[in-house]
Coordinates of C-alpha atoms in Angstrom, one line a residue:
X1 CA -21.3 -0.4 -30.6
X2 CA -22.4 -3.8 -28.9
X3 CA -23.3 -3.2 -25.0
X4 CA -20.0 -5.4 -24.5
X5 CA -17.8 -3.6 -26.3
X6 CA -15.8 -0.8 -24.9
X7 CA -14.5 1.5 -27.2
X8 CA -11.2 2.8 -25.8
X9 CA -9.1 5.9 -26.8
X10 CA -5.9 8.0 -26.0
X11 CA -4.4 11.7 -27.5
X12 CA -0.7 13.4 -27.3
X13 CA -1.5 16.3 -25.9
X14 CA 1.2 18.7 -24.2
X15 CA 1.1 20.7 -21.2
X16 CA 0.1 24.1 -21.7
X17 CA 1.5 27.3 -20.2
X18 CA -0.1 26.7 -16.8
X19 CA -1.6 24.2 -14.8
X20 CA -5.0 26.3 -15.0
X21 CA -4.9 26.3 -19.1
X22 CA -3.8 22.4 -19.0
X23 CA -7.1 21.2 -17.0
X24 CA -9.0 23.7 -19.5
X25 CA -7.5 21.6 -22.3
X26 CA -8.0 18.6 -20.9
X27 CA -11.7 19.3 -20.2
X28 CA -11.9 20.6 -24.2
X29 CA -10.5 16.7 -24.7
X30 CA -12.5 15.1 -22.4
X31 CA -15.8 16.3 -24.1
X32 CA -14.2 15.7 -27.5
X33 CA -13.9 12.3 -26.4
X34 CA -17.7 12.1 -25.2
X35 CA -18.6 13.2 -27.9
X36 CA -17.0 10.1 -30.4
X37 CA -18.5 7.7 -27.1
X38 CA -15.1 7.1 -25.9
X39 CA -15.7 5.5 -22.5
X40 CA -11.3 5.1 -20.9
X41 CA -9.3 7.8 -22.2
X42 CA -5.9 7.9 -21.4
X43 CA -3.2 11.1 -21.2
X44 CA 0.0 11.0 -20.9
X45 CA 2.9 10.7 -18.4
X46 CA 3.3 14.4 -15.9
X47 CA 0.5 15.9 -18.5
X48 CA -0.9 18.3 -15.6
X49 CA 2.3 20.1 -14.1
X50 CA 5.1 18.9 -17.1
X51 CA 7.5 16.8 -18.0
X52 CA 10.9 19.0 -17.7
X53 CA 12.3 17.6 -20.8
X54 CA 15.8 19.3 -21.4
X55 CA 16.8 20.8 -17.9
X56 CA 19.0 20.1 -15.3
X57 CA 18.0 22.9 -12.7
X58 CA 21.4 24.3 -12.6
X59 CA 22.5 21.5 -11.0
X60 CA 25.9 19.3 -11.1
X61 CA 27.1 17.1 -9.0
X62 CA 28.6 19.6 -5.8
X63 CA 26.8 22.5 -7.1
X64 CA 23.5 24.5 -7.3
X65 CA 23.1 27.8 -8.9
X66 CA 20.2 30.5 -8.3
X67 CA 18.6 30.2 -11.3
X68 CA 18.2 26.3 -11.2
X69 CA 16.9 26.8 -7.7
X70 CA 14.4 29.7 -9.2
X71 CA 13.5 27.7 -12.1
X72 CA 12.4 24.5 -9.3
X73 CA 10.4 27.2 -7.5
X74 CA 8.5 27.6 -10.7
X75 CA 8.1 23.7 -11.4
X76 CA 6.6 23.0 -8.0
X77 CA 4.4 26.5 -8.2
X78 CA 2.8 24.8 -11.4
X79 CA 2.6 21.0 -9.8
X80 CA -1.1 20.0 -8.3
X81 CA -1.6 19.6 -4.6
X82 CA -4.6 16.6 -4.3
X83 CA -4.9 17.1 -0.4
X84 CA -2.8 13.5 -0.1
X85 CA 0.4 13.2 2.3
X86 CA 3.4 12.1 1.9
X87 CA 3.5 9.1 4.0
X88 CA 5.9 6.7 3.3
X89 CA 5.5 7.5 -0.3
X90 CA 1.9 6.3 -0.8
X91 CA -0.2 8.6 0.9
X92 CA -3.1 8.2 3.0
X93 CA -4.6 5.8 1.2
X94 CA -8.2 4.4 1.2
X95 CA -8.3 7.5 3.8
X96 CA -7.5 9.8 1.3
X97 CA -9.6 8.2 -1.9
X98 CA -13.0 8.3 0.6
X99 CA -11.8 11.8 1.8
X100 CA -11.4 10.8 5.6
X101 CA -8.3 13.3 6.3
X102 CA -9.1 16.2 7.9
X103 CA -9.4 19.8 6.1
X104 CA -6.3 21.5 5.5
X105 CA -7.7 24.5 5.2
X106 CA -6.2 27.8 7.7
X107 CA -8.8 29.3 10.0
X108 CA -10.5 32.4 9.2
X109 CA -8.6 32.6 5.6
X110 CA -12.0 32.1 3.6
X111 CA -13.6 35.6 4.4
X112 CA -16.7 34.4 2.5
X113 CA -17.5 31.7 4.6
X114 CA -17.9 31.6 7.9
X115 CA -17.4 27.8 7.9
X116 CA -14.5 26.0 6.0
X117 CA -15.6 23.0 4.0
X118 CA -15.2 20.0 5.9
X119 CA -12.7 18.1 4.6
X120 CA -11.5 20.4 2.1
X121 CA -8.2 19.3 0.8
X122 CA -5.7 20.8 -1.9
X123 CA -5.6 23.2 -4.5
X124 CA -9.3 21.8 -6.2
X125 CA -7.6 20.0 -8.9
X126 CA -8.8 17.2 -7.7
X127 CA -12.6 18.5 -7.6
X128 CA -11.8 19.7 -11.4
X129 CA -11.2 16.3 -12.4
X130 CA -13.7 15.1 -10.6
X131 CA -16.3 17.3 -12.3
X132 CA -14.8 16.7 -15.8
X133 CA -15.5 13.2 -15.6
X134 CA -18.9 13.7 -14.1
X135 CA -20.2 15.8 -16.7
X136 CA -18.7 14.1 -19.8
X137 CA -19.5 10.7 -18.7
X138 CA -15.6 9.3 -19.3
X139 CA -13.3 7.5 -17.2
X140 CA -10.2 9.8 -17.4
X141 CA -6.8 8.1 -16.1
X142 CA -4.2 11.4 -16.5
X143 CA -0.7 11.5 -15.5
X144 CA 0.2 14.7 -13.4
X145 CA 3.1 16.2 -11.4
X146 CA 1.3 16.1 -7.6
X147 CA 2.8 18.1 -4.9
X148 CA 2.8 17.0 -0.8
X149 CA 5.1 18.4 1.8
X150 CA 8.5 19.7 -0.2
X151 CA 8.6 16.8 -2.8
X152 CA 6.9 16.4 -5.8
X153 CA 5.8 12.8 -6.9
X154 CA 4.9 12.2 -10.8
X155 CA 1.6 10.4 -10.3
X156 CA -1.6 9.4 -12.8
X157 CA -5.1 9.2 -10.9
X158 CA -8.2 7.1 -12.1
X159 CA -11.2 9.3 -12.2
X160 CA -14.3 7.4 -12.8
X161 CA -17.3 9.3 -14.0
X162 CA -19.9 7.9 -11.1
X163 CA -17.7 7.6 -8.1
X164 CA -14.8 10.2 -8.5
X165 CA -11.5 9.3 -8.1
X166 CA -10.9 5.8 -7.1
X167 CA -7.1 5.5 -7.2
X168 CA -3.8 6.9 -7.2
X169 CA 0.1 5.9 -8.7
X170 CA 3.2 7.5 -7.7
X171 CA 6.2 6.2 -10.2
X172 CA 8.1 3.8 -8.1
X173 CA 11.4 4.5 -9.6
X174 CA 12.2 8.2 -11.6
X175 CA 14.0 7.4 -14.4
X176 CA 17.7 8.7 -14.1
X177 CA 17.5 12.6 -13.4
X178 CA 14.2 12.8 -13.2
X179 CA 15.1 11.3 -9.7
X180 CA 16.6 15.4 -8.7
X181 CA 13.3 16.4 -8.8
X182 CA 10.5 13.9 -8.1
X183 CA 10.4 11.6 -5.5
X184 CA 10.2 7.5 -5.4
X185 CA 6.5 6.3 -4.5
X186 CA 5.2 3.5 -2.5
X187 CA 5.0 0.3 -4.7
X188 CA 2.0 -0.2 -2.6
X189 CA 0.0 2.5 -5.1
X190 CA 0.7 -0.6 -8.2
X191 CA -3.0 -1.5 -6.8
X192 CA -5.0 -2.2 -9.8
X193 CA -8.5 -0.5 -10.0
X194 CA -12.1 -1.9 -11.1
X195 CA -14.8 0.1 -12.9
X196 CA -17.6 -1.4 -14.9
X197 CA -19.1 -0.1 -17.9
X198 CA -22.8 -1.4 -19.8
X199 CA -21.9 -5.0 -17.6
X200 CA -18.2 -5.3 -17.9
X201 CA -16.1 -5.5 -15.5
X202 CA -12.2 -3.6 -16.1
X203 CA -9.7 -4.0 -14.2
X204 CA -7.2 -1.3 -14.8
X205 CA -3.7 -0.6 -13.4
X206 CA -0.7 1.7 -14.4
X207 CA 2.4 1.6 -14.7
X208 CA 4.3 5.1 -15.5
X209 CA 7.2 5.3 -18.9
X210 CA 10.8 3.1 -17.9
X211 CA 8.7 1.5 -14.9
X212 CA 7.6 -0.6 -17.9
X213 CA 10.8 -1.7 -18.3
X214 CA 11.2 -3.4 -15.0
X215 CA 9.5 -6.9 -15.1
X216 CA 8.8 -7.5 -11.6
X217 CA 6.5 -4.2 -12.0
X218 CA 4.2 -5.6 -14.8
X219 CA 4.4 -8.9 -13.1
X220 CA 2.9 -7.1 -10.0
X221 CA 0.1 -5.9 -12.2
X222 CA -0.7 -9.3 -14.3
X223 CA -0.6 -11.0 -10.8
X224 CA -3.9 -8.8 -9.9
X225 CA -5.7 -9.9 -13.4
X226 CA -5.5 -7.0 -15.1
X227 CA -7.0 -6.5 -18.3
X228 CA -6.4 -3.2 -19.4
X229 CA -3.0 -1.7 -19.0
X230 CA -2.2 1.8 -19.1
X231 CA 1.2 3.4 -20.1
X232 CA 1.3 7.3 -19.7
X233 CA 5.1 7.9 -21.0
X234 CA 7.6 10.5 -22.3
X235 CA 9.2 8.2 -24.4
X236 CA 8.7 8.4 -27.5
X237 CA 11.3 6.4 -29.8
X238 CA 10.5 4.0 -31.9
X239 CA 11.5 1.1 -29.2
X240 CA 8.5 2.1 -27.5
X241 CA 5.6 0.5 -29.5
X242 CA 7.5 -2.9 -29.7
X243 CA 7.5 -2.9 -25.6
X244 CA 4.1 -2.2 -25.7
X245 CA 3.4 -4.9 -27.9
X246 CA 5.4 -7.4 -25.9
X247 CA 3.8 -5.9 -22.4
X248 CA 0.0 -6.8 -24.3
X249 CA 1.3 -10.1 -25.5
X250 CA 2.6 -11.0 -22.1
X251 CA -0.2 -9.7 -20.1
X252 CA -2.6 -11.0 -22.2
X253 CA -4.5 -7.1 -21.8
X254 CA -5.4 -4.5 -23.5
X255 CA -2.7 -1.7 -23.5
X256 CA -3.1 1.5 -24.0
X257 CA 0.1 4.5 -24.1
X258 CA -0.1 7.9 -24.6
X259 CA 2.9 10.0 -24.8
X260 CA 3.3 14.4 -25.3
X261 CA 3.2 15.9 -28.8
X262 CA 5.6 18.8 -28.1
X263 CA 5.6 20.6 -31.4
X264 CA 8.8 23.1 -32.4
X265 CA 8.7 26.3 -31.0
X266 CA 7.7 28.0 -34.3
X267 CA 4.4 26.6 -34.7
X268 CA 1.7 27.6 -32.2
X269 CA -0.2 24.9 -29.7
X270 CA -3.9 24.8 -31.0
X271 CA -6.7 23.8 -29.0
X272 CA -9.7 22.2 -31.6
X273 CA -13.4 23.0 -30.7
X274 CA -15.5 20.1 -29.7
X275 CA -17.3 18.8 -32.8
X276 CA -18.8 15.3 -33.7
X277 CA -17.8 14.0 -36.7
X278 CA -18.1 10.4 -38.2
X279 CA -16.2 7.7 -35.5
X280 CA -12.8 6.6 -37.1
X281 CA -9.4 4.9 -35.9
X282 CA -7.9 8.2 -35.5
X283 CA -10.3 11.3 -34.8
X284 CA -8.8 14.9 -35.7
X285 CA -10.2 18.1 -36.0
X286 CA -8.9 21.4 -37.7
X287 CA -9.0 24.2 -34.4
X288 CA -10.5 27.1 -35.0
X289 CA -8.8 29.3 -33.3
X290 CA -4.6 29.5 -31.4
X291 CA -4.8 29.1 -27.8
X292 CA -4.6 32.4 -26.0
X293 CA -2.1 32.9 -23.2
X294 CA -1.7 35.1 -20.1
X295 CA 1.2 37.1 -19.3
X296 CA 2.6 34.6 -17.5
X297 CA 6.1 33.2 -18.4
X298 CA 6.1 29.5 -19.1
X299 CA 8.5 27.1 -17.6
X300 CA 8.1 24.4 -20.1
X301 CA 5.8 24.4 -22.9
X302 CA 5.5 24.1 -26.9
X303 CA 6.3 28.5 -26.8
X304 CA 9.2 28.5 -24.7
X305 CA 11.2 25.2 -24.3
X306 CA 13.7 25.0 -21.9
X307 CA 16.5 26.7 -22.4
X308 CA 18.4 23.2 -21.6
X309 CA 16.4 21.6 -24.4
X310 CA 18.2 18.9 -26.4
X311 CA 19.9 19.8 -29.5
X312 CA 19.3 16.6 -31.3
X313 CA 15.9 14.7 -32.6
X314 CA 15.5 11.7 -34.6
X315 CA 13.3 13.5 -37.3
X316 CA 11.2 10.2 -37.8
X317 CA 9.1 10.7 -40.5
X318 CA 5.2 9.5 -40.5
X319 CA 4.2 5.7 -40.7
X320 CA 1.7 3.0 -40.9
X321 CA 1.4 -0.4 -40.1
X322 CA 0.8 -3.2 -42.0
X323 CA -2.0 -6.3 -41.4
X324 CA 1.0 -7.8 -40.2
X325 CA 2.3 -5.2 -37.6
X326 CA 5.3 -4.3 -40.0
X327 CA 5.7 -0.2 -40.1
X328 CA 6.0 1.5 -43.4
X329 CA 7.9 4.9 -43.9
X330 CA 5.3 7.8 -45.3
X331 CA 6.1 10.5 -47.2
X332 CA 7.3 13.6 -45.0
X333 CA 4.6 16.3 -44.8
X334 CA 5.2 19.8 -46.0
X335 CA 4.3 21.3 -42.4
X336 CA 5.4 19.5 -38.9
X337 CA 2.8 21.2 -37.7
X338 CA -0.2 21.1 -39.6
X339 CA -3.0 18.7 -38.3
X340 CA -4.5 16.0 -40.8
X341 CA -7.4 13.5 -40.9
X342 CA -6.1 10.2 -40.8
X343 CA -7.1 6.3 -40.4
X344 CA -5.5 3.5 -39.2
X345 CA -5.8 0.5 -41.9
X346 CA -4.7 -2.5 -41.7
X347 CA -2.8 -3.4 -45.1
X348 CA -0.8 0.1 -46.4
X349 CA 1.4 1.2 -50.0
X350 CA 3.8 2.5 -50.0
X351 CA 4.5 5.5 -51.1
X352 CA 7.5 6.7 -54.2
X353 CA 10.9 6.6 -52.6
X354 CA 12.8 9.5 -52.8
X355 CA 15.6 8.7 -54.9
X356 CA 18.2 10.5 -52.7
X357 CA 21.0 7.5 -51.6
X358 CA 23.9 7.2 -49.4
X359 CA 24.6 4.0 -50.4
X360 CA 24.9 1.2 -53.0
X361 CA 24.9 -2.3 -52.1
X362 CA 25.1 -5.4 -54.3
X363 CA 25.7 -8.9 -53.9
X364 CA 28.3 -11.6 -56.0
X365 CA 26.9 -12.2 -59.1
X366 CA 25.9 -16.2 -57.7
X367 CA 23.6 -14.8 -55.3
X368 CA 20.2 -14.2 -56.6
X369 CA 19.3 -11.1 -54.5
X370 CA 18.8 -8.2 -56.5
X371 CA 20.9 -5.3 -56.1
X372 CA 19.5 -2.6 -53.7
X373 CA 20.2 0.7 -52.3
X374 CA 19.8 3.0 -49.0
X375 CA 18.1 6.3 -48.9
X376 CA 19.5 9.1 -46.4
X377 CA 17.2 7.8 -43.6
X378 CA 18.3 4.3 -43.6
X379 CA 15.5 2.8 -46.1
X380 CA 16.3 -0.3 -48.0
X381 CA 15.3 0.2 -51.6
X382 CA 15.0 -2.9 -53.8
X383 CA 16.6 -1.9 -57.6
X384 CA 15.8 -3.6 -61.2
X385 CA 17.3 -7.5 -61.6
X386 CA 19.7 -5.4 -64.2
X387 CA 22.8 -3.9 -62.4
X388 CA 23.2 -0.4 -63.2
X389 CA 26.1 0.6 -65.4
X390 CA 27.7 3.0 -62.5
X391 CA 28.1 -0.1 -60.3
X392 CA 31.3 -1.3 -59.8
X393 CA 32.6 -4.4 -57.9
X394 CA 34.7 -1.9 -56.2
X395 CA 31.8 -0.6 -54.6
X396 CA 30.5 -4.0 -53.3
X397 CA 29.8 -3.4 -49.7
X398 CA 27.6 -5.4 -46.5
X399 CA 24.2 -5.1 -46.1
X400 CA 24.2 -3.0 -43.4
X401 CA 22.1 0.6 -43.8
X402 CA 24.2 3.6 -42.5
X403 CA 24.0 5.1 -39.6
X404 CA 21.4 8.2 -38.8
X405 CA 22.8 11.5 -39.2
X406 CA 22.2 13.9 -36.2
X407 CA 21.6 17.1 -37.1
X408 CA 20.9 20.6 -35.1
X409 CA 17.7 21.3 -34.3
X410 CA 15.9 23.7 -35.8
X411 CA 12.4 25.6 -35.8
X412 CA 10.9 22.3 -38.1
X413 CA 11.8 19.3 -35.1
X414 CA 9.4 18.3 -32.7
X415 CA 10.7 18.5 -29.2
X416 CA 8.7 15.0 -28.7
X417 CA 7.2 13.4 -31.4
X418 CA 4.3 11.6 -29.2
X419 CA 3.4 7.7 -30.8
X420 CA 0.5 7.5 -28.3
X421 CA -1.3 3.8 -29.1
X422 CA -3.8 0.8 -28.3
X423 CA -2.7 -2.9 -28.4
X424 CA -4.3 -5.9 -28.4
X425 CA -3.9 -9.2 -26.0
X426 CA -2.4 -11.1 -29.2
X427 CA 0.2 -7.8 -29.5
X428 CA -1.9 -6.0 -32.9
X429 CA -1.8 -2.5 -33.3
X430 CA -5.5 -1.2 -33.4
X431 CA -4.9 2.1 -33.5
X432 CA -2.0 4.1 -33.6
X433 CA 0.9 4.9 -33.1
X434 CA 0.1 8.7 -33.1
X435 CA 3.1 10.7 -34.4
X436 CA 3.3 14.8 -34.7
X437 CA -0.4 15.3 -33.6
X438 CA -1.0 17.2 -30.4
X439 CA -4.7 17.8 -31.4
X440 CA -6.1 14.5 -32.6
X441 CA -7.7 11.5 -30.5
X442 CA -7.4 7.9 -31.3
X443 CA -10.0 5.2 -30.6
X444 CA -10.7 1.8 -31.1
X445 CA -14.0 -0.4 -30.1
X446 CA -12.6 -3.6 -27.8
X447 CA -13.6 -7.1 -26.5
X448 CA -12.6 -8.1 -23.1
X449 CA -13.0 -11.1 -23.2
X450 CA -10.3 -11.6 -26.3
X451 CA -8.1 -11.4 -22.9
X452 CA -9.7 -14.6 -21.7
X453 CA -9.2 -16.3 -25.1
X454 CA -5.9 -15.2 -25.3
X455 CA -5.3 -17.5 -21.8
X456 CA -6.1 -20.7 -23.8
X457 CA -2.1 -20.8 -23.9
X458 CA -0.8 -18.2 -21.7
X459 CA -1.0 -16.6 -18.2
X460 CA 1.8 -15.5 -16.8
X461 CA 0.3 -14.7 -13.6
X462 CA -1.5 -17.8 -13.2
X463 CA 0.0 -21.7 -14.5
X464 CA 2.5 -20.4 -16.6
X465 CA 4.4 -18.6 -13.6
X466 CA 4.9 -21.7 -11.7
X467 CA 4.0 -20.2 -8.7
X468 CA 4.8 -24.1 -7.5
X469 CA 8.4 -22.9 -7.6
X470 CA 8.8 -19.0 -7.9
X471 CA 7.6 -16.9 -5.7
X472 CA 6.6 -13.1 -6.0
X473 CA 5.7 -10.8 -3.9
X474 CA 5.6 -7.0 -3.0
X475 CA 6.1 -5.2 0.5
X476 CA 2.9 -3.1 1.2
X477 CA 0.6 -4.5 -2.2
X478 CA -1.9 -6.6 -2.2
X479 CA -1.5 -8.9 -5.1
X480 CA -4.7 -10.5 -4.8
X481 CA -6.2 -11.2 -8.6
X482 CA -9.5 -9.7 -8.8
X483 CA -12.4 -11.0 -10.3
X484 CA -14.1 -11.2 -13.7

């Protein structure tokens, strides 16, 4: 690795079945990620605390039961308190990043001590973090459900291995009923961050799952010359990775997403030792051993899913991705569950059809496309120039691939499928995207200044915003570009 490249990496991890196992596993990851020289990892949206995928909290509209209100007291027991305040959505601050507030610790209730730690703040996640980056020498940017007063906000902190944490998001806008539980941050925390590693500078800034879908919210963060974009999501359809691509083309960054790997409930979350191996796209380890669990009774995790757990996944099988960014259907594996070795490459096979169809297309006999037919999920399949003897006029029909059937879950499904990835300025896929693997880590070595070449012919933040005629701006954030 050159002393200007940065080699930057992400991993689906899901939440385990308490806040204190999820830091454990993220600190298992972060020295994993030492370990391959991974200098920015990313983790994904509400990673510390959970993403309540499935539930409703007993709630509809004009009532609440007891057991939605039991199974909030649980959520907010398992969210993070980081010693911030509410505010008017943003917190404290600068006052809060350079530990200015006052301890909120209760006189006389630390019987060990005769003095309280000045300044002491929270439930020590934030110290845990803090110390996780320290010792493993990475710059960790994790999402995590943070708790202040009675709300809860779904935030992602920058933790920078020499200085601590250095920033702080709270999602502007919770995306439909995500909004009964968390709260709407300050678009003031959209300020970007700057780190620098071996003598180059990043700028970094966030912006957390459907917030990438509103365009005055990336704008906000290509207006402060961002060159590394971070998207910690939930979402993981296949829609995803083309925004992604879009959001690196149009920002002319780096973008990296990382999205939950929720396996089905029948096989176990694992937890792989830390072990260097030799550096590839996508870095995977076989665990040794299950992760052990307490007593204590999960509210959401890979064991017990919500009991308001959707009934319907897609099913996507495993792909790869062509030199040209076209994604290629791969075999299905024999277990959902079962981790592999596996590495991105740029021109892929593929792989023997499975000769199961739904549907037979052909064409008039003056076109000159050959006949074709569509598997079960929705795969063109290009037949012999000959048309096959059961083929009938009668069964002439449009080029149009049927619909995808939706079936029950059941114990083979993955409650989220992940598809965590890294993007280019020019919109490639360098690694990724990272389907059915909660244990692996994916990496890729960068140039930075490809984000300066790729500004030869567009900047949407700069001459090609016409900022002569449009103006942009955003109550409480400083939109300032920083520097190179």
């Amino acid at each position: 690795m050159s002393p200007a490249t940065i080699r930057l990496g992400t991993a689906s991890p899901s939440t385990q079945a308490s806040t204190p196992e999820t830091i454990a596993q993220l600190e298992q990851i972060a020295r994993r990620a030492a370990s391959k020289k991974i200098d920015i990892l990313l983790l994904p949206e509400a990673y510390l605390g959970g993403y309540p995928r499935g539930t409703h909290f007993g709630c509809v509209i004009g009532s609440r039961t007891a057991e939605g209100r039991e199974e909030y007291l649980r959520y907010f027991q398992n969210a993070v308190d980081l010693g911030d305040t509410v505010g008017d959505g943003a917190g404290a601050g600068e006052a809060w990043i350079k530990r200015a507030l006052p301890g909120d610790a209760v006189p006389g209730s630390n019987e060990n001590s005769k003095e309280p730690a000045a300044n002491k703040r929270g439930d020590g996640t934030r110290e845990q973090l803090e110390r996780i980056a320290r010792e493993t020498g990475v710059f960790i940017v994790t999402g995590l459900i943070e708790k202040t007063g009675g709300s809860m906000y779904c935030s992602v902190v920058y933790v920078c291995p020499k200085q601590g944490i250095i920033g702080k998001r709270r999602k502007v806008m919770p995306t439909g009923t995500e909004r009964l539980v968390w709260a709407q941050g300050s678009p003031a925390t959209l300020r970007a961050v700057s780190t620098t590693i071996r003598g180059v500078r990043i700028n970094l800034g966030a912006a957390i799952c459907w917030e990438n879908y509103m365009p005055l919210v990336r704008q906000s963060l290509y207006s402060q010359n961002i060159n590394l974009y971070l998207a910690p999501t939930a979402d993981g359809r296949d829609t995803w990775l083309s925004l992604m691509r879009t959001v690196a083309i149009e920002g002319r960054c780096f973008v990296i997403s990382s999205n939950m790997a929720v396996p089905p409930p029948s096989i176990p979350q694992q937890i792989p030792n830390s072990h260097p191996d030799s550096s590839s796209a996508i870095l995977t380890e076989e665990p040794d051993h299950e992760n052990p669990h307490d007593d204590h009774t999960p509210i959401f995790s890979d064991h017990h899913p919500s009991p308001f757990a959707p009934k319907h996944h897609s099913n996507r099988r495993a792909s790869c991705l062509t030199e040209e960014g076209f994604e290629i259907a791969l075999p299905r594996s024999k277990s959902p569950g079962t981790p592999t070795t596996t590495t991105t490459t740029r021109r892929a096979t593929p792989s023997p059809t499975r000769t199961t169809t739904s549907t037979v297309n052909t064409l008039s006999p003056s076109s000159k496309r050959r006949t074709s037919v569509f598997d079960k999920d929705g795969n063109e399949i290009v037949l012999c120039c000959k048309k096959p003897s059961h083929v009938t006029n009668s069964q002439t029909q449009p080029m149009v691939p049927p619909a995808p059937k939706l079936t029950n879950s059941s114990s083979g499904e993955w409650v989220s499928r992940g598809g965590s990835s890294i993007i280019s300025p020019f919109g490639e896929v360098l690694s990724g995207p990272q389907w059915e693997d909660n244990t692996g880590l994916i990496c890729t070595d960068v140039d930075f200044e490809d984000c300066i070449r790729g500004r030869l012919d567009l900047d949407t933040a700069g001459s090609y915003s016409r900022n002569d005629s449009f103006e942009f701006g955003v109550r409480g954030l400083d939109l300032s570009p920083l520097p190179y």
